[in-house]
PDB file of C-alpha atoms in Angstrom:
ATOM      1  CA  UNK A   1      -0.675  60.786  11.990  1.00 53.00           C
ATOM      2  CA  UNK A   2       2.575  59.553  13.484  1.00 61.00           C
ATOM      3  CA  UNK A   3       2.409  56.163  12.694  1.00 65.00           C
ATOM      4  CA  UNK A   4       5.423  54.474  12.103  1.00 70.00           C
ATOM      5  CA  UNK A   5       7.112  57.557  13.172  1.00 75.00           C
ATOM      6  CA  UNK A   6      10.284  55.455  14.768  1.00 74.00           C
ATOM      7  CA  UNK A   7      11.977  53.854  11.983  1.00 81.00           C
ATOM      8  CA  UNK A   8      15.736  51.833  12.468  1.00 84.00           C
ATOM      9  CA  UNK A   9      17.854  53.969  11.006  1.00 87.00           C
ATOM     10  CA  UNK A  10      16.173  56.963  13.085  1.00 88.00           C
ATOM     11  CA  UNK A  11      17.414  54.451  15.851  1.00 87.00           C
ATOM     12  CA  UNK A  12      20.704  54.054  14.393  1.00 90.00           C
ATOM     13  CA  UNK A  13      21.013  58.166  13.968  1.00 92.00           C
ATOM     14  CA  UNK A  14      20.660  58.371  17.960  1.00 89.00           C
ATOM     15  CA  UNK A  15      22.679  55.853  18.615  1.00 86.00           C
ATOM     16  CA  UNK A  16      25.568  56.990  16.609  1.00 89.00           C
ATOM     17  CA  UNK A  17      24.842  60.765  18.059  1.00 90.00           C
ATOM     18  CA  UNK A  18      25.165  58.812  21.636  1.00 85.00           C
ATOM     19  CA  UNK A  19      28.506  57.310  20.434  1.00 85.00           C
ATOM     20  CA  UNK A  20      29.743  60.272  19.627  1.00 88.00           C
ATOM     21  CA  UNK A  21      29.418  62.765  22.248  1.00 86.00           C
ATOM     22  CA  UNK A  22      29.498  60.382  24.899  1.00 81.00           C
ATOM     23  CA  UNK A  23      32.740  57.783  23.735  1.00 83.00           C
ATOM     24  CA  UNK A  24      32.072  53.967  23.698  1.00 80.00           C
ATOM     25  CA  UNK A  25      34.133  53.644  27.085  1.00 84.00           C
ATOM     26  CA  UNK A  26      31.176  55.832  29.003  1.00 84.00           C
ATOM     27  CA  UNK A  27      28.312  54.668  27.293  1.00 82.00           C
ATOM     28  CA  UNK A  28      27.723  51.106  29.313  1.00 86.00           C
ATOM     29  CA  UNK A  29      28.341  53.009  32.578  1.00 89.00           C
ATOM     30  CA  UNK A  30      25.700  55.308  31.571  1.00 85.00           C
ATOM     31  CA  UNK A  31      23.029  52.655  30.799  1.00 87.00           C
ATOM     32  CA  UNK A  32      24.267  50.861  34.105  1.00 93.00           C
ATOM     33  CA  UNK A  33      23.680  54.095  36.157  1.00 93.00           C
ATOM     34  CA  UNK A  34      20.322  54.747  34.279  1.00 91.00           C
ATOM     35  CA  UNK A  35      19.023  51.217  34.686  1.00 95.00           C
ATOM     36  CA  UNK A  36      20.271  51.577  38.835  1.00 96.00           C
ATOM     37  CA  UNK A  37      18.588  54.575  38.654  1.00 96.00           C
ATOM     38  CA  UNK A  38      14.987  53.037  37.336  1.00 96.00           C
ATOM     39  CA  UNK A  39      15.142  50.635  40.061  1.00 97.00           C
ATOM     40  CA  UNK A  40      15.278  52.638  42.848  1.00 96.00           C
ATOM     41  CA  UNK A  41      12.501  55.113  41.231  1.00 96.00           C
ATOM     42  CA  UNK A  42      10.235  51.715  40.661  1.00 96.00           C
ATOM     43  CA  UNK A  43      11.427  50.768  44.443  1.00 95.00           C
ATOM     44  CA  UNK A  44      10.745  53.597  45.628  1.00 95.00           C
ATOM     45  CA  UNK A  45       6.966  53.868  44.089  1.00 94.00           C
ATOM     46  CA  UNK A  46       6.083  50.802  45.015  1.00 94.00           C
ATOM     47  CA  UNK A  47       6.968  51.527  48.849  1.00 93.00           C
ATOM     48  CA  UNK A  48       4.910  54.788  48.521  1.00 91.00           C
ATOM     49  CA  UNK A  49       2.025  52.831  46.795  1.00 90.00           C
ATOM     50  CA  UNK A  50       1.875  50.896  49.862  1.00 90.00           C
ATOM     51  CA  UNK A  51       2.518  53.731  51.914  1.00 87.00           C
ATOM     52  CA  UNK A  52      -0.846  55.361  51.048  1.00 82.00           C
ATOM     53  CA  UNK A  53      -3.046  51.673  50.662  1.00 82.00           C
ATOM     54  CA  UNK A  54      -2.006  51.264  54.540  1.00 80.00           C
ATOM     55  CA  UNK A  55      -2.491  54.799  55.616  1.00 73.00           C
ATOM     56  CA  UNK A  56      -6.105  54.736  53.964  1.00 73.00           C
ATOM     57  CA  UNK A  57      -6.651  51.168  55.427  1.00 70.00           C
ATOM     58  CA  UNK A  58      -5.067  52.792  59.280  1.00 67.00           C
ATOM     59  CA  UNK A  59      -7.414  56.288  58.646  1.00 68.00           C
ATOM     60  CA  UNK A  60     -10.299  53.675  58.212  1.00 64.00           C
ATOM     61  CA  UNK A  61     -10.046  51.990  61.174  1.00 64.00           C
ATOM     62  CA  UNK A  62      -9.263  54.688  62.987  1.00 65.00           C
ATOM     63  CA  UNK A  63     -12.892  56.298  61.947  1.00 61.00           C
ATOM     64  CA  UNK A  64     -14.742  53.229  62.750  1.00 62.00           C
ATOM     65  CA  UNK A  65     -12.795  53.309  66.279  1.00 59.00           C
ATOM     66  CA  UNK A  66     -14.143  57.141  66.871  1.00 59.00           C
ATOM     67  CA  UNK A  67     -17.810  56.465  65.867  1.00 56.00           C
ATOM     68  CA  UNK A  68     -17.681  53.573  67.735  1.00 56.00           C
ATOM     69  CA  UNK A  69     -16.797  55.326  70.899  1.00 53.00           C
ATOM     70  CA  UNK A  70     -18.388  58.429  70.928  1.00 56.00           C
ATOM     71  CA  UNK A  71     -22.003  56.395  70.934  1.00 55.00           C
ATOM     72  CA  UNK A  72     -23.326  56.615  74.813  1.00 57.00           C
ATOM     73  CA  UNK A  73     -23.649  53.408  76.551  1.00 58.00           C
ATOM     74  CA  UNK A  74     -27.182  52.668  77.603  1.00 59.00           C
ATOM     75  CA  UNK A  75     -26.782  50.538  81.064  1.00 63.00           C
ATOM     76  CA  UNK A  76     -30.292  51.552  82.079  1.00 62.00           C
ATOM     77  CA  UNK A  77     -28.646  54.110  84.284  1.00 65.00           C
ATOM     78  CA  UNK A  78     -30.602  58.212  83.880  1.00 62.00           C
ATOM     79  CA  UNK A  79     -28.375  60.096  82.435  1.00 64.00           C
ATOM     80  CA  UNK A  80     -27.162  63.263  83.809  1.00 68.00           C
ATOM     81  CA  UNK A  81     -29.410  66.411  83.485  1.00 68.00           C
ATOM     82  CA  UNK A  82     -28.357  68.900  80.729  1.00 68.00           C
ATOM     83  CA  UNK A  83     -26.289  71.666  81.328  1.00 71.00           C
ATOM     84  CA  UNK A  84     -28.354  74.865  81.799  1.00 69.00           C
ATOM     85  CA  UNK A  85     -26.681  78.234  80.975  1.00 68.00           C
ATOM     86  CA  UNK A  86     -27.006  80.497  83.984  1.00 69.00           C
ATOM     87  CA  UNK A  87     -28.936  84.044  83.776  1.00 71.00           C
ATOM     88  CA  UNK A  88     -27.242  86.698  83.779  1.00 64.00           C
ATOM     89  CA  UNK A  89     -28.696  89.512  86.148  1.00 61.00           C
ATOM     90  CA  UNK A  90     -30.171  92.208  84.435  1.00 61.00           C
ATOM     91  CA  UNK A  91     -29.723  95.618  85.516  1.00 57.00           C
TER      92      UNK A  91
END
């Protein structure tokens, strides 16, 4: 359907709309600021990327280290007897 929809002189049309609302002295500064600009975004994802593959790697271990300790140790010892709720005197 839109194949082909880009042609060069659709290119050259934006180009000369650019040139003229923006002046040939600010144009360069503009692409220089844009392309700044797309490497701290891409710096910036990257970090966060990382971010999250270490916090998912941290909340792993960190799982492994609960389940790990909550298990009772068995030294052969009897454990302790279970906790019996008291009555309550009736009336």
């Amino acid at each position: 359907m839109f194949s082909g929809a880009l042609k060069g002189w659709h290119i050259l049309l934006v180009v000369a709309v650019l040139v003229l609302l923006f002046g040939s002295k600010k144009l360069p500064d503009a692409a220089r600021s844009l392309g700044r600009s797309m490497r701290i975004l891409k710096a910036e994802t990257k970090a966060l990327t990382e971010e999250g593959k270490e916090g998912q790697a941290a909340t792993a271990d960190k799982a492994d280290a609960q389940v790990t300790s909550q298990q009772p140790i068995a030294d052969g010892k009897p454990s302790a007897a279970p906790i019996v709720d008291p009555v309550q005197r009736q009336s």
